[in-house]
Coordinates of C-alpha atoms and ligand atoms in Angstrom, one line a residue:
X617 CA 132.4 32.6 56.1
X618 CA 133.6 36.2 56.3
X619 CA 132.7 39.8 57.2
X620 CA 134.0 43.3 56.9
X621 CA 134.9 45.8 59.6
X622 CA 132.5 48.8 59.7
X623 CA 133.9 50.6 62.7
X624 CA 136.1 50.2 65.9
X625 CA 136.2 51.7 69.3
X626 CA 138.1 51.4 72.6
X627 CA 138.1 52.5 76.1
X628 CA 141.0 52.8 78.7
X629 CA 140.4 53.9 82.3
X630 CA 141.8 57.4 82.9
X631 CA 143.9 56.3 85.9
X632 CA 147.4 55.3 84.8
X633 CA 149.4 53.4 87.4
X634 CA 153.2 53.9 87.0
X635 CA 155.8 51.4 87.8
X636 CA 157.2 53.6 90.6
X637 CA 153.8 53.5 92.3
X638 CA 153.8 49.7 92.3
X639 CA 157.3 49.6 93.8
X640 CA 156.0 51.4 96.8
X641 CA 154.1 48.2 97.9
X642 CA 155.5 45.4 95.7
X643 CA 159.2 44.2 95.7
X644 CA 159.8 45.4 92.1
X645 CA 161.3 48.4 90.2
X646 CA 160.6 50.5 87.2
X647 CA 163.9 49.3 85.7
X648 CA 162.9 45.6 86.0
X649 CA 159.4 46.1 84.6
X650 CA 160.6 48.2 81.6
X651 CA 163.4 45.8 80.8
X652 CA 161.6 42.4 81.3
X653 CA 158.1 43.4 80.2
X654 CA 158.2 46.7 78.4
X655 CA 155.5 48.4 80.5
X656 CA 155.9 51.9 82.0
X657 CA 152.3 52.5 83.1
X658 CA 149.0 50.6 82.9
X659 CA 145.3 51.8 83.0
X660 CA 143.5 50.6 86.1
X661 CA 139.8 51.1 86.9
X662 CA 138.9 53.2 89.9
X663 CA 135.1 53.3 89.4
X664 CA 134.4 51.6 86.0
X665 CA 132.9 48.1 85.8
X666 CA 133.9 45.7 82.9
X667 CA 130.5 46.5 81.4
X668 CA 131.1 50.3 81.6
X669 CA 134.3 49.8 79.6
X670 CA 132.6 47.5 77.1
X671 CA 129.8 50.0 76.6
X672 CA 132.2 52.9 75.9
X673 CA 134.2 50.9 73.4
X674 CA 131.0 49.7 71.8
X675 CA 129.7 53.3 71.4
X676 CA 132.9 54.2 69.5
X677 CA 132.4 51.3 67.1
X678 CA 128.7 52.1 66.6
X679 CA 129.4 55.7 66.0
X680 CA 132.2 55.1 63.5
X681 CA 130.0 52.6 61.6
X682 CA 126.7 54.6 61.8
X683 CA 124.9 51.5 63.1
X684 CA 122.3 51.9 65.8
X685 CA 121.9 49.4 68.6
X686 CA 118.4 48.5 67.3
X687 CA 120.0 47.3 64.1
X688 CA 122.3 44.8 65.8
X689 CA 121.7 41.1 65.1
X690 CA 124.1 39.8 67.8
X691 CA 126.5 40.9 70.5
X692 CA 129.5 38.8 71.3
X693 CA 131.9 39.6 74.2
X694 CA 135.3 38.1 74.9
X695 CA 136.3 38.3 78.6
X696 CA 137.7 36.4 81.6
X697 CA 136.8 39.2 84.1
X698 CA 133.1 39.9 83.5
X699 CA 131.3 41.6 86.4
X700 CA 129.1 38.6 86.8
X701 CA 129.4 34.9 86.1
X702 CA 125.8 35.3 85.0
X703 CA 124.4 37.2 83.3
X704 CA 127.0 37.4 80.6
X705 CA 128.9 40.7 79.9
X706 CA 127.2 40.7 76.5
X707 CA 123.8 40.7 78.2
X708 CA 124.8 43.6 80.5
X709 CA 126.1 45.5 77.4
X710 CA 122.9 44.7 75.4
X711 CA 120.9 46.3 78.3
X712 CA 123.1 49.4 78.5
X713 CA 122.9 49.9 74.7
X714 CA 119.2 49.4 74.6
X715 CA 119.6 46.6 72.0
X716 CA 117.3 43.6 71.7
X717 CA 119.4 41.1 69.8
X718 CA 120.9 37.8 71.2
X719 CA 124.0 38.3 73.3
X720 CA 126.6 35.9 74.7
X721 CA 130.2 35.7 76.0
X722 CA 133.1 33.6 74.8
X723 CA 136.1 32.7 77.0
X724 CA 139.3 31.8 75.3
X725 CA 141.4 34.0 77.6
X726 CA 143.8 36.4 75.8
X727 CA 142.9 34.7 72.5
X728 CA 139.2 35.4 73.1
X729 CA 138.8 38.4 70.7
X730 CA 140.0 36.4 67.7
X731 CA 137.9 33.4 68.8
X732 CA 135.0 35.8 68.9
X733 CA 135.7 37.1 65.4
X734 CA 135.7 33.5 64.1
X735 CA 132.4 32.9 65.9
X736 CA 130.9 36.0 64.3
X737 CA 132.1 34.8 60.9
X738 CA 130.1 31.6 61.4
X739 CA 127.0 33.6 62.3
X740 CA 127.4 35.7 59.1
X741 CA 127.2 32.3 57.4
X742 CA 123.7 31.9 59.0
X743 CA 122.6 35.1 57.4
X744 CA 123.2 37.7 60.2
X745 CA 124.1 41.2 58.9
X746 CA 125.5 43.2 61.8
X747 CA 127.4 41.8 64.7
X748 CA 129.0 43.8 67.5
X749 CA 132.2 42.1 68.9
X750 CA 133.8 43.4 72.1
X751 CA 136.8 42.4 74.2
X752 CA 136.7 43.8 77.7
X753 CA 138.7 43.1 80.9
X754 CA 139.0 44.4 84.4
X755 CA 142.0 42.2 85.3
X756 CA 142.9 44.5 88.3
X757 CA 140.0 42.6 90.0
X758 CA 141.5 39.1 89.4
X759 CA 145.2 39.9 90.1
X760 CA 146.8 39.2 93.5
X761 CA 148.3 42.6 94.2
X762 CA 151.0 41.0 96.4
X763 CA 152.2 38.8 93.5
X764 CA 154.9 40.7 91.7
X765 CA 155.1 38.4 88.7
X766 CA 151.5 39.2 87.7
X767 CA 150.5 42.4 89.3
X768 CA 152.9 44.4 87.2
X769 CA 151.7 43.0 83.9
X770 CA 147.9 43.0 83.8
X771 CA 145.6 46.0 83.2
X772 CA 142.1 47.1 82.3
X773 CA 140.4 48.2 79.1
X774 CA 138.0 47.4 76.3
X775 CA 138.0 47.3 72.5
X776 CA 135.2 46.8 70.0
X777 CA 134.5 46.1 66.4
X778 CA 131.3 46.6 64.5
X779 CA 131.1 43.9 61.8
X780 CA 128.9 43.8 58.7
X781 CA 128.6 41.0 56.1
X782 CA 131.4 41.1 53.5
X783 CA 134.5 39.3 52.3
X784 CA 137.5 40.8 54.1
X785 CA 138.1 38.2 56.8
X786 CA 140.5 36.1 54.7
X787 CA 141.9 33.3 56.8
X788 CA 142.1 32.2 60.5
X789 CA 143.4 29.6 62.9
X790 CA 142.2 28.7 66.4
X791 CA 144.2 26.4 68.7
X792 CA 143.7 25.0 72.2
X793 CA 145.9 22.8 74.3
X794 CA 144.1 22.0 77.6
X795 CA 146.3 23.0 80.5
X796 CA 145.1 24.6 83.7
X797 CA 148.4 24.5 85.5
X798 CA 150.5 27.0 83.5
X799 CA 148.1 29.9 83.6
X800 CA 144.7 30.0 85.4
X801 CA 142.2 32.0 87.3
X802 CA 140.4 29.7 89.7
X803 CA 136.7 30.5 90.3
X804 CA 135.5 31.5 93.8
X805 CA 135.4 28.5 96.2
X806 CA 131.9 29.1 97.4
X807 CA 130.7 28.1 100.9
X808 CA 129.5 24.5 100.3
X809 CA 129.7 22.7 103.7
X810 CA 130.1 19.4 101.7
X811 CA 133.1 20.2 99.5
X812 CA 136.3 18.6 100.9
X813 CA 139.1 19.8 98.6
X814 CA 140.9 23.0 99.4
X815 CA 140.6 25.5 96.5
X816 CA 143.3 27.7 95.0
X817 CA 142.9 31.4 95.6
X818 CA 140.7 33.0 93.0
X819 CA 143.5 35.1 91.4
X820 CA 145.7 34.8 88.4
X821 CA 148.3 32.0 88.8
X822 CA 151.0 32.0 86.1
X823 CA 154.2 30.2 85.3
X824 CA 155.6 33.1 83.3
X825 CA 158.5 31.3 81.7
X826 CA 156.3 28.4 80.5
X827 CA 153.8 30.8 79.0
X828 CA 156.6 32.8 77.4
X829 CA 157.9 29.8 75.5
X830 CA 154.4 28.7 74.5
X831 CA 153.6 32.3 73.4
X832 CA 156.6 32.8 71.1
X833 CA 156.1 29.4 69.4
X834 CA 152.4 29.8 69.0
X835 CA 152.5 33.3 67.7
X836 CA 155.2 32.5 65.1
X837 CA 153.5 29.3 63.9
X838 CA 150.0 30.7 63.8
X839 CA 151.1 33.9 62.1
X840 CA 153.0 32.0 59.4
X841 CA 150.0 29.5 58.9
X842 CA 147.3 32.2 58.5
X843 CA 149.5 34.2 56.0
X844 CA 150.1 31.0 54.0
X845 CA 146.4 30.0 54.2
X846 CA 145.5 33.5 52.7
X847 CA 147.8 32.8 49.8
X848 CA 150.1 35.6 50.9
X849 CA 153.8 36.0 52.0
X850 CA 154.9 37.7 55.2
X851 CA 156.1 40.7 53.2
X852 CA 152.5 41.2 51.8
X853 CA 151.3 42.0 55.4
X854 CA 151.1 45.7 56.1
X855 CA 150.4 45.6 59.8
X856 CA 150.7 42.9 62.5
X857 CA 148.6 43.3 65.6
X858 CA 150.0 41.0 68.3
X859 CA 148.6 40.3 71.7
X860 CA 150.3 42.8 74.1
X861 CA 151.6 40.4 76.8
X862 CA 155.3 41.2 77.0
X863 CA 157.3 43.4 74.6
X864 CA 160.0 40.7 74.6
X865 CA 157.6 38.1 73.2
X866 CA 156.7 40.5 70.3
X867 CA 160.4 41.2 69.7
X868 CA 161.2 37.5 69.7
X869 CA 158.6 36.9 67.0
X870 CA 159.9 39.8 65.0
X871 CA 163.4 38.2 65.0
X872 CA 162.2 34.6 64.4
X873 CA 159.9 35.5 61.4
X874 CA 162.2 38.3 60.2
X875 CA 159.3 40.8 60.4
X876 CA 159.7 44.6 59.9
X877 CA 159.6 45.9 63.5
X878 CA 157.8 49.0 62.4
X879 CA 154.9 46.9 61.0
X880 CA 154.5 44.9 64.2
X881 CA 152.5 47.2 66.5
X882 CA 153.0 47.7 70.2
X883 CA 151.2 49.8 72.8
X884 CA 152.1 47.7 75.8
X885 CA 154.3 50.4 77.3
X886 CA 151.2 52.4 78.4
X887 CA 148.3 49.8 78.1
X888 CA 149.8 46.8 79.8
X889 CA 148.3 43.4 79.2
X890 CA 144.5 43.7 78.8
X891 CA 144.0 40.0 77.8
X892 CA 140.9 39.6 75.5
X893 CA 140.8 43.4 75.0
X894 CA 144.4 43.8 73.9
X895 CA 144.3 43.2 70.1
X896 CA 140.9 45.0 69.9
X897 CA 142.3 48.1 71.6
X898 CA 145.4 48.1 69.3
X899 CA 143.3 47.6 66.2
X900 CA 141.2 50.6 67.1
X901 CA 144.4 52.7 67.6
X902 CA 145.5 51.6 64.1
X903 CA 142.2 52.1 62.4
X904 CA 141.9 55.6 63.8
X905 CA 145.6 56.5 63.0
X906 CA 145.0 57.2 59.3
X907 CA 147.9 54.9 58.5
X908 CA 145.7 52.2 56.9
X909 CA 145.3 52.1 53.1
X910 CA 142.5 50.4 51.3
X911 CA 143.6 46.8 50.6
X912 CA 146.1 46.6 53.4
X913 CA 146.4 43.1 54.8
X914 CA 146.4 43.0 58.7
X915 CA 147.3 40.0 60.8
X916 CA 146.0 39.6 64.4
X917 CA 147.7 37.0 66.6
X918 CA 147.1 36.2 70.3
X919 CA 147.8 33.5 72.9
X920 CA 146.8 32.9 76.5
X921 CA 145.3 30.7 79.2
X922 CA 143.8 27.4 78.0
X923 CA 146.4 27.2 76.6
X924 CA 144.9 28.9 73.6
X925 CA 146.2 30.7 70.6
X926 CA 144.6 32.2 67.5
X927 CA 145.5 34.3 64.4
X928 CA 143.7 35.8 61.4
X929 CA 144.2 37.8 58.3
X930 CA 141.9 40.7 57.5
X931 CA 141.9 42.9 54.5
X932 CA 141.2 46.6 55.2
X933 CA 138.4 48.1 53.1
X934 CA 135.7 46.3 51.2
X935 CA 133.0 49.0 51.7
Ligands
UT7_1908 O1 148.6 37.3 78.4 C1 148.7 36.1 79.1 C2 149.9 35.5 78.8 N1 150.9 35.8 79.7 C3 152.2 36.0 79.2 O2 152.4 36.0 78.0 C4 153.3 36.2 80.2 C5 154.5 35.5 79.7 N2 155.6 35.6 80.6 C6 156.3 36.8 80.9 O3 156.0 37.8 80.3 C7 157.5 36.7 81.8 O4 157.8 35.4 82.0 C8 157.3 37.5 83.1 C9 157.3 39.0 82.8 C10 156.1 37.0 83.8 C11 158.5 37.2 84.0 O5 159.7 37.6 83.3 P1 160.9 36.6 83.3 O6 162.0 37.3 82.6 O7 160.4 35.3 82.7 O8 161.3 36.4 84.8 P2 161.4 35.1 85.6 O9 160.1 34.6 86.0 O10 162.5 34.2 85.0 O11 162.1 35.7 87.0 C12 163.4 36.2 87.0 C13 163.6 36.9 88.3 C14 163.2 36.0 89.5 O12 164.1 36.3 90.6 P3 165.3 35.2 90.9 O13 164.6 33.9 91.2 O14 166.1 35.2 89.6 O15 165.9 35.9 92.1 C15 161.8 36.6 89.9 O16 161.5 36.3 91.2 O17 162.8 38.1 88.4 C16 162.0 38.0 89.6 N3 160.8 38.8 89.3 C17 160.7 40.1 89.6 N4 161.7 41.0 90.0 C18 161.3 42.3 90.1 C19 159.6 38.3 88.9 N5 158.8 39.4 88.8 C20 159.4 40.5 89.2 C21 159.1 41.8 89.3 N6 160.0 42.7 89.8 N7 157.8 42.3 89.0

């Protein structure tokens, strides 16, 4: 089943936190972060909730597409940092938009937005006509700000796509390899007087090197697989939208697959790693840049906790 993109939107908090600001209270440096991760600043919420960011991104996608909230058949949100465990972020967003359609969240960590696109494609197969898909994260809330290996990486933001029925979602691949050791965010322990096991702190725990290796392999394999499944060659792809986790992961994939670096998009320098929002924010930047031509093939590829990975090929146009 397939769809076409009717509009996109994104939202980044106005407050950019620069590397030098972090080095005032974490044992790190601007030089280390730029060289090892490729980030110079990252947007961090000062007042916004995850739902506020999702709402602003959704407004952009609705406005671009000319769809009103009352016309929505479904709202799907990808997130690991919703404001509430329940209700879902999608239900909070539905209320803010004044929509009445079903709404639910999907958690596939940083691969979540592509998992959500695939879920939307299945719903189009059930006859739905307009689905709003949003990736939104307030990772500044789940990071341990004394842990230099994660605090310098993660950031806040949201991206959205308004989808209509159509035939431009060409191929896709979803993967999961259950592993809660390498990268996880434990839930809050609670106050049960009966539970006897000590819980991990409810912050991001990450073995960076293990994730790095998984990420490069997963991204290269998934990207090549979805391009082949679409009946295309890598050179046919106009734009690659990779998850923005580390500039060196993207550069490694460029080298391994012999991609044209200028076709493999990056905004990590100023957006940081926004997990499930990352590819959606970058897609909105591309779609609003005027660089896209009707018929351009785009690949999105992401990886993250789970361990999950996902990729898809989308053709631009089809209106
Ligand atoms: O989107 C979710 C998926 N997440 C990812 O894809 C993350 C993937 N992993 C990474 O991006 C990288 O592994 C990191 C950026 C997390 C770490 O970079 P690295 O090049 O793998 O560094 P490392 O873990 O091998 O650490 C090298 C050194 C260590 O010091 P020693 O033991 O060599 O003395 C670390 O303690 O760098 C140290 N280090 C830092 N130094 C300054 C770790 N973090 C920092 C820091 N500032 N922020």
